[in-house]
Every structure is written in C-alpha cells, then in structure tokens.
Amino acid sequence: MKLGILVSGRGSNMAAIVDAVKSGEIPASEVAVVISDKRDAAGLEKAGERGVDTVVIERRGRTRAEHDADIGDELEKRGVELICLAGYMRLLSPEFVRRFAGKIVNIHPSLLPAFPGLDAQKQAFDAGVKVTGCTVHYVDELLDHGPTILKCEVPRLEDDTVETLSARILDQEHATYIEALRQLANEW
Ligand code: GRF
C-alpha cells in the first residue's frame, strides 16, 4: 500500500505513521512522499529525519483547484495509492476529491459528526462533553465528513484543561490512525 501524506504543520500523526510503516506495524506499506502546503511546516523536518521524500507545494495565489491539481500530479507521479491527511489545514477541492475518490483518509480530533472544523478539542471541552476522542474517516467533499473507518473515545477528566485533554486525544490519534491503516493494509 503506497501512501502519500499531506501535512501543513507539526506532523506528529505523519511521523507516527512513518514509524509504524518502518516497523512493519502497518504491513506491506511504504510512504512514498510527504507533501506540505507550508514551507515552514515542522513536519517536513520530521519526514526528512526519517528518510522520507518531501515536497512543498504552496498555493501562491492560484485557485484551490489548480493547487490541488499540482498536488494530485505529484502523488500520481509517485504511484501513491492512498492519501493520508495528517493535519492538512486546507479543504480539498471537489475536483481533487473526485479524482481520488475513496482513496483519501483523514484524522480529526473529535468523535465525528460532533465538532467538525477548527479547534475540535476546545469545541468539545467548551460544550462540556464527558467523552470526546478522534475519528479516522474517508474524505468526501464536505469538511471533516465521510464514512468512518475507526473511532476512539477519550474521556474528559475532572481536572482536564483543553491542553491536557488535547494531549491525551493526540496520543490516541496516533494509535488510531496506525490501527486504521493497519486494517486497510491487511485488506489491500
Ligand atoms: C491533529 O489533531 C489532527 O487530528 C488534526 O490536526 C492535528 C494535526 O497534528 N487534523 P499533527 O500535525 O499530526 O501533529
């Protein structure tokens, strides 16, 4: 299963995936490329340290569809079979989603369909929920939307702050994304 990972920032989910591919926890797989839309994304360094090819494709005033077309060409050139969004902070164009229909997955730090969009952990915290978590799902044309692959619940503890809750969710994100990809790789 040839993976391409899209990032915009820190890249901790990407690093967890790369490490799990290298260790064989995600079997018979390869990370062909990590693509960032931000030149200064910390994830680029993490990918480089792990020996994964990185490419920066910035939007630079082009339309969303033009930008996405370049990203799609790069992914196709490298034979990517499954696109993993890992903190990729741009909504993908309908053209891109259709081009790679059923071949894009994302992780979101809430139990979707609750709390899509930015700051999902804070949204859940502010709403006072007792349980939140993370969701790995196929990507469709809507934001943080599409068929669920795997979810993991994370309880909100009495003394939690947004930061401590987010950190516990992030730990589960890494484990959940790896497990979801392990399942997909086994069925590949
Ligand atoms: C994660 O919380 C992910 O669920 C969300 O953006 C964050 C990215 O973190 N989509 P990282 O770049 O993987 O560290």
Coordinates of N, CA, C and O and ligand atoms in Angstrom, one line a residue:
M1 N 0.9 -1.2 0.0 CA 0.0 0.0 0.0 C 0.9 1.2 0.0 O 1.6 1.5 1.0
K2 N 0.9 2.0 -1.1 CA 1.8 3.1 -1.2 C 1.1 4.4 -0.7 O 0.0 4.8 -1.3
L3 N 1.6 5.0 0.3 CA 1.0 6.1 1.0 C 1.6 7.4 0.6 O 2.8 7.5 0.4
G4 N 0.8 8.4 0.5 CA 1.3 9.8 0.4 C 0.6 10.6 1.5 O -0.6 10.4 1.7
I5 N 1.4 11.4 2.2 CA 0.8 12.0 3.4 C 0.9 13.5 3.2 O 1.9 14.1 2.8
L6 N -0.2 14.2 3.4 CA -0.3 15.7 3.3 C -0.3 16.3 4.7 O -1.1 15.9 5.6
V7 N 0.6 17.3 4.9 CA 0.7 17.9 6.2 C 0.7 19.5 5.9 O 1.0 19.9 4.8
S8 N 0.4 20.2 7.0 CA 0.6 21.7 7.0 C 1.4 22.1 8.2 O 1.8 23.3 8.2
G9 N 1.6 21.3 9.2 CA 2.2 21.8 10.4 C 3.1 20.8 11.1 O 4.0 20.2 10.5
R10 N 2.8 20.6 12.4 CA 3.7 19.8 13.3 C 4.0 18.4 12.8 O 5.1 17.9 12.9
G11 N 3.1 17.7 12.2 CA 3.4 16.4 11.6 C 3.6 15.3 12.6 O 4.2 14.3 12.2
S12 N 2.9 15.3 13.7 CA 3.1 14.2 14.7 C 2.4 12.9 14.2 O 2.9 11.8 14.4
N13 N 1.2 13.1 13.6 CA 0.5 11.9 13.1 C 1.3 11.3 11.9 O 1.4 10.1 11.8
M14 N 1.8 12.2 11.0 CA 2.6 11.7 9.9 C 3.8 10.9 10.4 O 4.1 9.8 9.9
A15 N 4.5 11.4 11.5 CA 5.7 10.8 12.0 C 5.3 9.4 12.6 O 6.0 8.4 12.4
A16 N 4.1 9.4 13.3 CA 3.7 8.1 13.8 C 3.4 7.1 12.7 O 3.7 5.9 12.9
I17 N 2.8 7.5 11.6 CA 2.5 6.6 10.5 C 3.8 6.1 9.9 O 4.0 4.9 9.6
V18 N 4.7 7.0 9.6 CA 6.0 6.6 9.0 C 6.7 5.6 9.9 O 7.2 4.6 9.4
D19 N 6.7 5.9 11.2 CA 7.4 4.9 12.1 C 6.7 3.6 12.1 O 7.4 2.5 12.2
A20 N 5.4 3.6 12.0 CA 4.6 2.3 12.0 C 4.8 1.5 10.7 O 4.8 0.3 10.7
V21 N 5.0 2.3 9.6 CA 5.3 1.6 8.4 C 6.7 1.0 8.4 O 6.9 -0.2 8.1
K22 N 7.6 1.7 9.0 CA 9.0 1.2 9.0 C 9.1 0.0 10.0 O 9.9 -0.9 9.7
S23 N 8.4 0.0 11.0 CA 8.5 -1.1 12.0 C 7.7 -2.3 11.5 O 7.7 -3.4 12.1
G24 N 6.9 -2.1 10.5 CA 6.0 -3.2 10.0 C 4.7 -3.3 10.7 O 3.9 -4.2 10.4
E25 N 4.4 -2.4 11.6 CA 3.1 -2.5 12.3 C 2.0 -2.2 11.3 O 1.0 -2.8 11.4
I26 N 2.3 -1.3 10.4 CA 1.4 -1.2 9.2 C 2.1 -2.0 8.1 O 3.1 -1.6 7.6
P27 N 1.6 -3.2 7.8 CA 2.3 -4.2 7.0 C 2.3 -3.8 5.5 O 1.4 -3.1 5.0
A28 N 3.3 -4.3 4.8 CA 3.4 -4.3 3.3 C 3.1 -2.9 2.8 O 2.3 -2.7 1.8
S29 N 3.6 -1.9 3.4 CA 3.3 -0.5 3.0 C 4.6 0.3 2.9 O 5.7 -0.1 3.4
E30 N 4.4 1.5 2.2 CA 5.6 2.4 2.0 C 5.0 3.8 2.0 O 3.9 4.0 1.5
V31 N 5.8 4.7 2.6 CA 5.4 6.1 2.5 C 6.2 6.7 1.3 O 7.4 6.9 1.4
A32 N 5.5 7.0 0.2 CA 6.2 7.4 -1.0 C 6.6 8.9 -0.9 O 7.6 9.3 -1.5
V33 N 5.8 9.7 -0.2 CA 6.1 11.1 -0.2 C 5.3 11.8 0.9 O 4.2 11.4 1.2
V34 N 5.9 12.8 1.5 CA 5.1 13.8 2.4 C 5.1 15.1 1.7 O 6.1 15.7 1.3
I35 N 3.9 15.6 1.5 CA 3.7 16.9 0.8 C 3.1 17.9 1.8 O 2.2 17.6 2.5
S36 N 3.7 19.1 1.8 CA 3.2 20.2 2.6 C 2.9 21.4 1.8 O 3.5 21.7 0.8
D37 N 1.8 22.1 2.2 CA 1.4 23.3 1.5 C 2.1 24.5 2.2 O 1.9 25.6 1.8
K38 N 2.9 24.2 3.3 CA 3.6 25.3 4.0 C 5.1 24.9 4.0 O 5.5 23.9 4.5
R39 N 5.9 25.9 3.6 CA 7.3 25.7 3.5 C 7.9 25.5 4.9 O 8.9 24.8 5.1
D40 N 7.3 26.2 5.9 CA 7.9 26.1 7.3 C 7.3 25.1 8.2 O 7.5 25.1 9.4
A41 N 6.5 24.1 7.6 CA 5.9 23.1 8.4 C 6.9 22.2 9.1 O 7.9 21.7 8.5
A42 N 6.8 22.1 10.4 CA 7.7 21.3 11.2 C 7.7 19.9 10.8 O 8.7 19.2 10.9
G43 N 6.6 19.4 10.2 CA 6.5 18.1 9.7 C 7.5 17.7 8.7 O 7.9 16.5 8.5
L44 N 8.0 18.7 7.9 CA 8.9 18.4 6.8 C 10.2 17.9 7.4 O 10.8 17.0 6.8
E45 N 10.7 18.5 8.5 CA 11.9 18.1 9.1 C 11.7 16.7 9.7 O 12.6 15.8 9.5
K46 N 10.6 16.4 10.3 CA 10.4 15.1 10.9 C 10.4 14.0 9.8 O 10.9 12.9 10.0
A47 N 9.8 14.4 8.6 CA 9.8 13.4 7.5 C 11.2 13.2 7.0 O 11.7 12.1 6.7
G48 N 12.0 14.3 6.8 CA 13.3 14.2 6.3 C 14.2 13.4 7.2 O 15.0 12.5 6.8
E49 N 14.1 13.6 8.5 CA 14.9 12.8 9.5 C 14.6 11.3 9.4 O 15.4 10.5 9.7
R50 N 13.4 11.0 8.9 CA 13.0 9.6 8.7 C 13.3 9.1 7.3 O 12.9 8.0 7.0
G51 N 14.0 9.9 6.5 CA 14.4 9.5 5.2 C 13.2 9.4 4.2 O 13.3 8.7 3.2
V52 N 12.2 10.1 4.5 CA 11.0 10.1 3.5 C 11.2 11.4 2.6 O 11.5 12.5 3.1
D53 N 10.9 11.2 1.3 CA 10.9 12.3 0.4 C 9.9 13.4 0.8 O 8.8 13.0 1.1
T54 N 10.3 14.6 0.7 CA 9.3 15.7 1.0 C 9.2 16.6 -0.2 O 10.2 16.8 -0.9
V55 N 8.0 17.2 -0.4 CA 7.8 18.2 -1.5 C 6.9 19.3 -0.9 O 5.9 19.0 -0.2
V56 N 7.3 20.5 -1.2 CA 6.4 21.7 -0.8 C 5.7 22.1 -2.0 O 6.3 22.4 -3.0
I57 N 4.4 22.2 -1.9 CA 3.6 22.8 -3.0 C 2.7 23.8 -2.4 O 1.6 23.5 -1.8
E58 N 3.1 25.1 -2.5 CA 2.4 26.2 -1.9 C 1.3 26.6 -2.9 O 1.4 26.4 -4.1
R59 N 0.3 27.3 -2.3 CA -0.9 27.7 -3.2 C -0.5 28.9 -4.0 O -0.9 29.0 -5.2
R60 N 0.2 29.9 -3.4 CA 0.7 31.1 -4.1 C -0.3 31.7 -5.1 O -0.1 31.8 -6.3
G61 N -1.4 32.1 -4.6 CA -2.4 32.9 -5.4 C -3.1 32.1 -6.4 O -4.0 32.7 -7.2
R62 N -2.9 30.8 -6.6 CA -3.6 30.1 -7.5 C -5.0 29.7 -7.0 O -5.2 29.8 -5.8
T63 N -5.9 29.2 -7.8 CA -7.1 28.7 -7.3 C -6.9 27.4 -6.5 O -5.9 26.7 -6.7
R64 N -7.9 27.1 -5.7 CA -7.8 25.8 -4.9 C -7.6 24.6 -5.9 O -6.8 23.7 -5.6
A65 N -8.4 24.7 -6.9 CA -8.4 23.5 -7.9 C -7.0 23.4 -8.6 O -6.5 22.3 -8.7
E66 N -6.4 24.5 -8.9 CA -5.1 24.5 -9.6 C -4.0 23.9 -8.6 O -3.2 23.1 -9.0
H67 N -4.1 24.4 -7.4 CA -3.1 24.0 -6.3 C -3.3 22.5 -6.1 O -2.3 21.7 -6.1
D68 N -4.5 22.0 -5.9 CA -4.8 20.6 -5.7 C -4.4 19.8 -6.9 O -3.9 18.6 -6.7
A69 N -4.5 20.3 -8.1 CA -4.1 19.5 -9.3 C -2.6 19.3 -9.3 O -2.2 18.1 -9.6
D70 N -1.8 20.2 -8.9 CA -0.4 20.0 -8.8 C -0.1 18.9 -7.7 O 0.8 18.1 -7.9
I71 N -0.8 19.0 -6.6 CA -0.6 18.0 -5.5 C -0.9 16.6 -6.1 O -0.2 15.7 -5.9
G72 N -2.1 16.6 -6.8 CA -2.5 15.3 -7.3 C -1.5 14.7 -8.3 O -1.3 13.5 -8.4
D73 N -1.0 15.6 -9.2 CA 0.0 15.2 -10.2 C 1.2 14.6 -9.5 O 1.8 13.5 -9.9
E74 N 1.7 15.2 -8.4 CA 2.9 14.7 -7.7 C 2.6 13.4 -7.1 O 3.4 12.5 -7.1
L75 N 1.4 13.2 -6.5 CA 1.0 12.0 -5.9 C 0.9 10.8 -6.9 O 1.4 9.7 -6.7
E76 N 0.4 11.2 -8.1 CA 0.2 10.2 -9.1 C 1.6 9.8 -9.7 O 1.9 8.6 -9.9
K77 N 2.4 10.8 -9.9 CA 3.8 10.5 -10.4 C 4.5 9.5 -9.5 O 5.3 8.7 -10.0
R78 N 4.2 9.6 -8.2 CA 4.9 8.7 -7.3 C 4.2 7.4 -7.0 O 4.5 6.6 -6.1
G79 N 3.1 7.2 -7.7 CA 2.3 6.0 -7.6 C 1.6 5.8 -6.3 O 1.3 4.7 -5.9
V80 N 1.2 6.9 -5.7 CA 0.5 6.9 -4.4 C -0.9 6.2 -4.6 O -1.6 6.6 -5.5
E81 N -1.2 5.3 -3.7 CA -2.5 4.6 -3.8 C -3.5 5.0 -2.7 O -4.7 4.9 -2.9
L82 N -2.9 5.6 -1.6 CA -3.8 6.0 -0.5 C -3.2 7.4 0.0 O -2.1 7.4 0.4
I83 N -4.1 8.4 0.1 CA -3.6 9.7 0.5 C -4.1 9.9 2.0 O -5.3 9.8 2.3
C84 N -3.1 10.2 2.8 CA -3.5 10.4 4.3 C -3.3 11.8 4.6 O -2.2 12.4 4.5
L85 N -4.4 12.4 5.0 CA -4.3 13.8 5.5 C -4.0 13.7 7.0 O -4.6 13.0 7.8
A86 N -2.9 14.5 7.3 CA -2.4 14.5 8.7 C -2.1 15.9 9.2 O -1.0 16.4 9.0
G87 N -3.2 16.6 9.6 CA -3.0 18.0 9.9 C -2.9 18.8 8.7 O -2.1 19.8 8.7
Y88 N -3.5 18.4 7.6 CA -3.5 19.2 6.4 C -4.7 20.2 6.5 O -5.8 19.8 6.6
M89 N -4.3 21.5 6.6 CA -5.3 22.5 7.0 C -6.1 23.2 5.9 O -6.6 24.3 6.1
R90 N -6.1 22.6 4.7 CA -6.9 23.1 3.7 C -8.0 22.2 3.2 O -7.8 21.0 3.1
L91 N -9.1 22.8 2.9 CA -10.2 22.0 2.4 C -9.9 21.6 1.0 O -9.5 22.5 0.2
L92 N -10.0 20.4 0.6 CA -9.6 19.9 -0.7 C -10.8 20.3 -1.7 O -11.9 20.2 -1.3
S93 N -10.4 20.6 -2.9 CA -11.4 20.9 -3.9 C -12.2 19.7 -4.3 O -11.7 18.5 -4.2
P94 N -13.5 19.9 -4.7 CA -14.3 18.8 -5.2 C -13.6 18.0 -6.3 O -13.7 16.8 -6.4
E95 N -12.9 18.7 -7.2 CA -12.1 18.1 -8.3 C -11.1 17.0 -7.8 O -11.0 15.9 -8.3
F96 N -10.4 17.4 -6.7 CA -9.4 16.5 -6.1 C -10.1 15.3 -5.5 O -9.6 14.2 -5.7
V97 N -11.1 15.6 -4.8 CA -11.8 14.5 -4.1 C -12.4 13.5 -5.1 O -12.3 12.3 -4.9
R98 N -12.9 14.0 -6.2 CA -13.4 13.1 -7.2 C -12.3 12.3 -7.9 O -12.4 11.2 -8.2
R99 N -11.2 13.0 -8.1 CA -10.0 12.4 -8.8 C -9.5 11.2 -8.0 O -9.1 10.2 -8.6
F100 N -9.5 11.4 -6.7 CA -9.0 10.3 -5.8 C -10.2 9.7 -5.0 O -10.0 9.4 -3.8
A101 N -11.3 9.5 -5.6 CA -12.5 9.1 -4.8 C -12.2 7.8 -4.1 O -11.7 6.8 -4.6
G102 N -12.5 7.8 -2.8 CA -12.3 6.6 -2.0 C -10.9 6.3 -1.6 O -10.6 5.3 -1.0
K103 N -10.0 7.2 -2.0 CA -8.6 7.0 -1.7 C -8.0 8.0 -0.8 O -6.7 8.2 -0.8
I104 N -8.8 8.8 -0.1 CA -8.3 9.8 0.8 C -8.8 9.6 2.1 O -10.1 9.4 2.3
V105 N -8.0 9.6 3.2 CA -8.4 9.4 4.5 C -7.9 10.6 5.4 O -6.9 11.2 5.0
N106 N -8.6 10.8 6.5 CA -8.2 11.9 7.3 C -8.4 11.5 8.8 O -9.1 10.6 9.1
I107 N -7.7 12.2 9.7 CA -7.9 12.1 11.1 C -8.4 13.4 11.7 O -7.9 14.5 11.3
H108 N -9.4 13.3 12.5 CA -10.0 14.5 13.1 C -10.1 14.3 14.6 O -10.5 13.2 15.1
P109 N -9.7 15.3 15.4 CA -9.7 15.2 16.9 C -11.0 15.4 17.6 O -11.2 16.2 18.5
S110 N -12.1 14.7 17.1 CA -13.4 14.6 17.8 C -14.1 13.3 17.4 O -13.6 12.7 16.4
L111 N -15.2 13.0 18.0 CA -16.0 11.9 17.6 C -17.0 12.5 16.6 O -18.1 12.9 16.9
L112 N -16.6 12.4 15.3 CA -17.5 12.9 14.2 C -18.7 12.1 14.2 O -18.7 10.9 14.5
P113 N -19.9 12.7 13.9 CA -20.1 14.1 13.3 C -20.0 15.2 14.3 O -20.3 16.4 13.9
A114 N -19.7 15.0 15.6 CA -19.7 16.1 16.5 C -18.4 16.9 16.3 O -17.3 16.3 16.1
F115 N -18.5 18.2 16.4 CA -17.4 19.1 16.4 C -16.4 19.0 15.2 O -15.2 18.8 15.3
P116 N -17.0 19.2 14.0 CA -16.1 19.3 12.8 C -15.4 20.7 12.8 O -15.8 21.5 13.6
G117 N -14.4 20.9 12.0 CA -13.8 22.2 11.9 C -12.6 22.4 12.8 O -12.1 21.5 13.4
L118 N -12.2 23.6 12.9 CA -11.1 24.0 13.7 C -11.3 23.8 15.2 O -12.4 23.9 15.7
D119 N -10.2 23.6 16.0 CA -10.2 23.6 17.4 C -11.3 22.6 18.0 O -12.1 23.0 18.9
A120 N -11.3 21.5 17.4 CA -12.4 20.5 17.8 C -12.3 20.1 19.2 O -13.3 19.9 19.9
Q121 N -11.0 20.1 19.8 CA -10.9 19.7 21.2 C -11.5 20.7 22.1 O -12.1 20.4 23.1
K122 N -11.2 22.0 21.7 CA -11.8 23.1 22.5 C -13.3 23.2 22.4 O -14.0 23.4 23.3
Q123 N -13.8 22.9 21.2 CA -15.2 22.9 21.0 C -15.9 21.9 21.9 O -16.9 22.2 22.6
A124 N -15.3 20.7 22.0 CA -15.8 19.6 22.8 C -15.7 20.0 24.3 O -16.6 19.8 25.1
F125 N -14.5 20.6 24.7 CA -14.3 21.0 26.0 C -15.3 22.0 26.5 O -15.9 21.9 27.5
D126 N -15.5 23.0 25.6 CA -16.4 24.1 25.9 C -17.8 23.6 26.0 O -18.7 24.2 26.7
A127 N -18.1 22.6 25.2 CA -19.5 22.1 25.2 C -19.8 21.2 26.5 O -20.9 20.8 26.8
G128 N -18.7 20.9 27.2 CA -18.8 20.2 28.5 C -19.1 18.7 28.3 O -19.6 18.1 29.2
V129 N -18.7 18.1 27.2 CA -18.9 16.7 27.0 C -18.1 15.9 28.0 O -17.0 16.3 28.4
K130 N -18.6 14.7 28.3 CA -17.9 13.8 29.2 C -16.9 12.9 28.4 O -15.9 12.4 29.0
V131 N -17.2 12.7 27.1 CA -16.4 11.9 26.3 C -16.2 12.5 24.9 O -17.2 13.0 24.3
T132 N -14.9 12.6 24.5 CA -14.7 13.0 23.1 C -13.7 12.0 22.5 O -13.8 10.8 22.9
G133 N -12.9 12.4 21.6 CA -12.0 11.4 21.0 C -11.5 11.8 19.7 O -11.3 13.0 19.4
C134 N -11.3 10.8 18.8 CA -10.8 11.1 17.4 C -11.5 10.1 16.5 O -12.0 9.0 16.9
T135 N -11.4 10.5 15.2 CA -12.1 9.7 14.1 C -11.2 9.7 12.9 O -10.7 10.7 12.5
V136 N -11.0 8.5 12.4 CA -10.3 8.3 11.1 C -11.4 8.0 10.1 O -12.3 7.1 10.3
H137 N -11.5 8.8 9.0 CA -12.6 8.6 8.1 C -12.1 8.8 6.6 O -11.1 9.5 6.4
Y138 N -12.9 8.3 5.7 CA -12.7 8.6 4.3 C -13.1 10.0 4.1 O -14.1 10.5 4.8
V139 N -12.5 10.7 3.1 CA -12.8 12.1 2.9 C -13.8 12.2 1.7 O -13.6 11.6 0.6
D140 N -14.8 13.0 1.9 CA -15.7 13.4 0.8 C -15.6 14.9 0.6 O -14.7 15.5 1.1
E141 N -16.6 15.5 -0.1 CA -16.4 16.9 -0.5 C -16.7 17.9 0.7 O -16.5 19.1 0.5
L142 N -17.2 17.4 1.8 CA -17.6 18.2 2.9 C -16.4 18.2 3.9 O -15.6 17.3 4.0
L143 N -16.4 19.2 4.8 CA -15.3 19.3 5.8 C -15.5 18.3 6.9 O -16.6 18.2 7.5
D144 N -14.4 17.6 7.2 CA -14.4 16.6 8.2 C -15.6 15.7 8.2 O -16.4 15.5 9.1
H145 N -15.8 15.1 7.0 CA -17.0 14.4 6.7 C -16.7 13.2 5.8 O -15.8 13.3 5.0
G146 N -17.5 12.1 5.9 CA -17.2 10.9 5.1 C -17.3 9.7 5.9 O -17.2 9.8 7.2
P147 N -17.4 8.5 5.3 CA -17.5 7.3 6.1 C -16.4 7.0 7.1 O -15.3 7.2 6.8
T148 N -16.9 6.6 8.3 CA -15.9 6.4 9.4 C -15.2 5.1 9.1 O -15.8 4.1 8.7
I149 N -13.9 5.1 9.4 CA -13.1 3.9 9.4 C -12.9 3.4 10.8 O -13.1 2.2 11.1
L150 N -12.5 4.3 11.7 CA -12.3 3.9 13.1 C -12.4 5.1 14.0 O -12.0 6.2 13.6
K151 N -13.0 4.9 15.2 CA -13.1 6.0 16.2 C -12.4 5.5 17.5 O -12.4 4.3 17.8
C152 N -12.0 6.4 18.3 CA -11.5 6.1 19.6 C -12.0 7.1 20.6 O -11.9 8.3 20.4
E153 N -12.6 6.7 21.7 CA -13.1 7.6 22.7 C -12.1 8.0 23.7 O -11.2 7.1 24.1
V154 N -12.1 9.2 24.1 CA -11.2 9.7 25.2 C -12.1 10.4 26.2 O -12.8 11.4 25.8
P155 N -12.1 10.0 27.5 CA -12.9 10.6 28.4 C -12.3 12.0 28.9 O -11.1 12.1 28.9
R156 N -13.2 12.9 29.2 CA -12.7 14.2 29.7 C -12.6 14.0 31.3 O -13.6 13.5 31.9
L157 N -11.5 14.2 31.8 CA -11.2 14.0 33.3 C -11.6 15.3 34.0 O -11.6 16.4 33.4
E158 N -11.9 15.1 35.3 CA -12.4 16.3 36.1 C -11.4 17.5 36.1 O -11.9 18.6 36.0
D159 N -10.1 17.2 36.2 CA -9.2 18.3 36.2 C -8.6 18.6 34.9 O -7.5 19.3 34.8
D160 N -9.2 18.1 33.8 CA -8.6 18.4 32.5 C -8.7 19.9 32.1 O -9.6 20.6 32.5
T161 N -7.7 20.4 31.4 CA -7.7 21.6 30.7 C -7.8 21.3 29.2 O -7.7 20.1 28.9
V162 N -8.1 22.3 28.4 CA -8.1 22.0 26.9 C -6.8 21.3 26.5 O -6.7 20.4 25.7
E163 N -5.7 21.8 27.1 CA -4.3 21.3 26.8 C -4.1 19.8 27.2 O -3.7 19.0 26.4
T164 N -4.5 19.5 28.4 CA -4.3 18.1 28.8 C -5.2 17.2 28.1 O -4.8 16.1 27.7
L165 N -6.4 17.6 27.8 CA -7.4 16.8 27.1 C -6.9 16.6 25.6 O -6.8 15.5 25.1
S166 N -6.4 17.7 25.0 CA -5.9 17.6 23.6 C -4.7 16.7 23.5 O -4.5 15.9 22.5
A167 N -3.8 16.7 24.6 CA -2.6 15.9 24.5 C -3.0 14.4 24.6 O -2.5 13.5 23.9
R168 N -4.1 14.1 25.4 CA -4.5 12.7 25.5 C -5.2 12.3 24.2 O -5.0 11.1 23.8
I169 N -5.9 13.2 23.6 CA -6.5 12.8 22.3 C -5.4 12.6 21.3 O -5.5 11.6 20.5
L170 N -4.4 13.4 21.3 CA -3.3 13.3 20.3 C -2.7 11.9 20.4 O -2.4 11.3 19.4
D171 N -2.4 11.5 21.6 CA -1.8 10.1 21.8 C -2.7 9.1 21.1 O -2.2 8.2 20.4
Q172 N -4.0 9.2 21.3 CA -5.0 8.3 20.7 C -5.1 8.4 19.2 O -5.3 7.5 18.5
E173 N -4.9 9.7 18.8 CA -4.9 9.9 17.3 C -3.8 9.0 16.6 O -4.1 8.3 15.6
H174 N -2.6 9.1 17.2 CA -1.5 8.3 16.6 C -1.8 6.8 16.6 O -1.7 6.2 15.6
A175 N -2.3 6.3 17.7 CA -2.6 4.9 17.8 C -3.8 4.5 16.9 O -3.8 3.5 16.2
T176 N -4.8 5.4 16.8 CA -6.0 5.1 16.0 C -5.7 5.2 14.5 O -6.1 4.3 13.7
Y177 N -4.9 6.2 14.1 CA -4.5 6.3 12.7 C -3.7 5.1 12.3 O -4.0 4.5 11.2
I178 N -2.8 4.6 13.1 CA -2.0 3.5 12.8 C -2.9 2.2 12.7 O -2.7 1.4 11.7
E179 N -3.8 2.1 13.6 CA -4.6 0.9 13.6 C -5.5 0.9 12.4 O -5.7 -0.1 11.7
A180 N -6.1 2.1 12.0 CA -6.9 2.2 10.8 C -6.1 1.8 9.6 O -6.6 1.0 8.7
L181 N -4.9 2.3 9.5 CA -4.1 2.0 8.3 C -3.6 0.5 8.3 O -3.5 -0.1 7.2
R182 N -3.4 0.0 9.5 CA -3.1 -1.5 9.6 C -4.2 -2.3 9.0 O -4.0 -3.2 8.2
Q183 N -5.4 -1.9 9.4 CA -6.6 -2.7 8.9 C -6.7 -2.5 7.4 O -7.0 -3.5 6.6
L184 N -6.5 -1.3 6.9 CA -6.6 -1.1 5.4 C -5.5 -1.9 4.7 O -5.8 -2.5 3.6
A185 N -4.3 -1.9 5.2 CA -3.2 -2.6 4.6 C -3.5 -4.1 4.6 O -3.2 -4.7 3.6
N186 N -4.1 -4.6 5.6 CA -4.4 -6.0 5.6 C -5.4 -6.4 4.6 O -5.4 -7.6 4.1
E187 N -6.3 -5.5 4.3 CA -7.3 -5.8 3.3 C -6.9 -5.4 1.9 O -7.6 -5.5 0.9
W188 N -5.7 -4.8 1.7 CA -5.3 -4.2 0.4 C -5.1 -5.2 -0.6 O -4.6 -6.3 -0.4
Ligands
GRF1 C1 -4.3 16.7 14.7 O1 -5.0 17.0 15.9 C2 -5.3 16.2 13.7 O2 -6.3 15.4 14.2 C3 -5.8 17.5 13.1 O3 -4.7 18.4 13.1 C4 -3.8 18.0 14.1 C5 -2.5 17.8 13.4 O4 -1.5 17.4 14.3 N1 -6.4 17.3 11.8 P1 -0.1 16.8 13.7 O5 0.4 17.8 12.6 O6 -0.4 15.5 13.2 O7 0.8 16.8 14.9

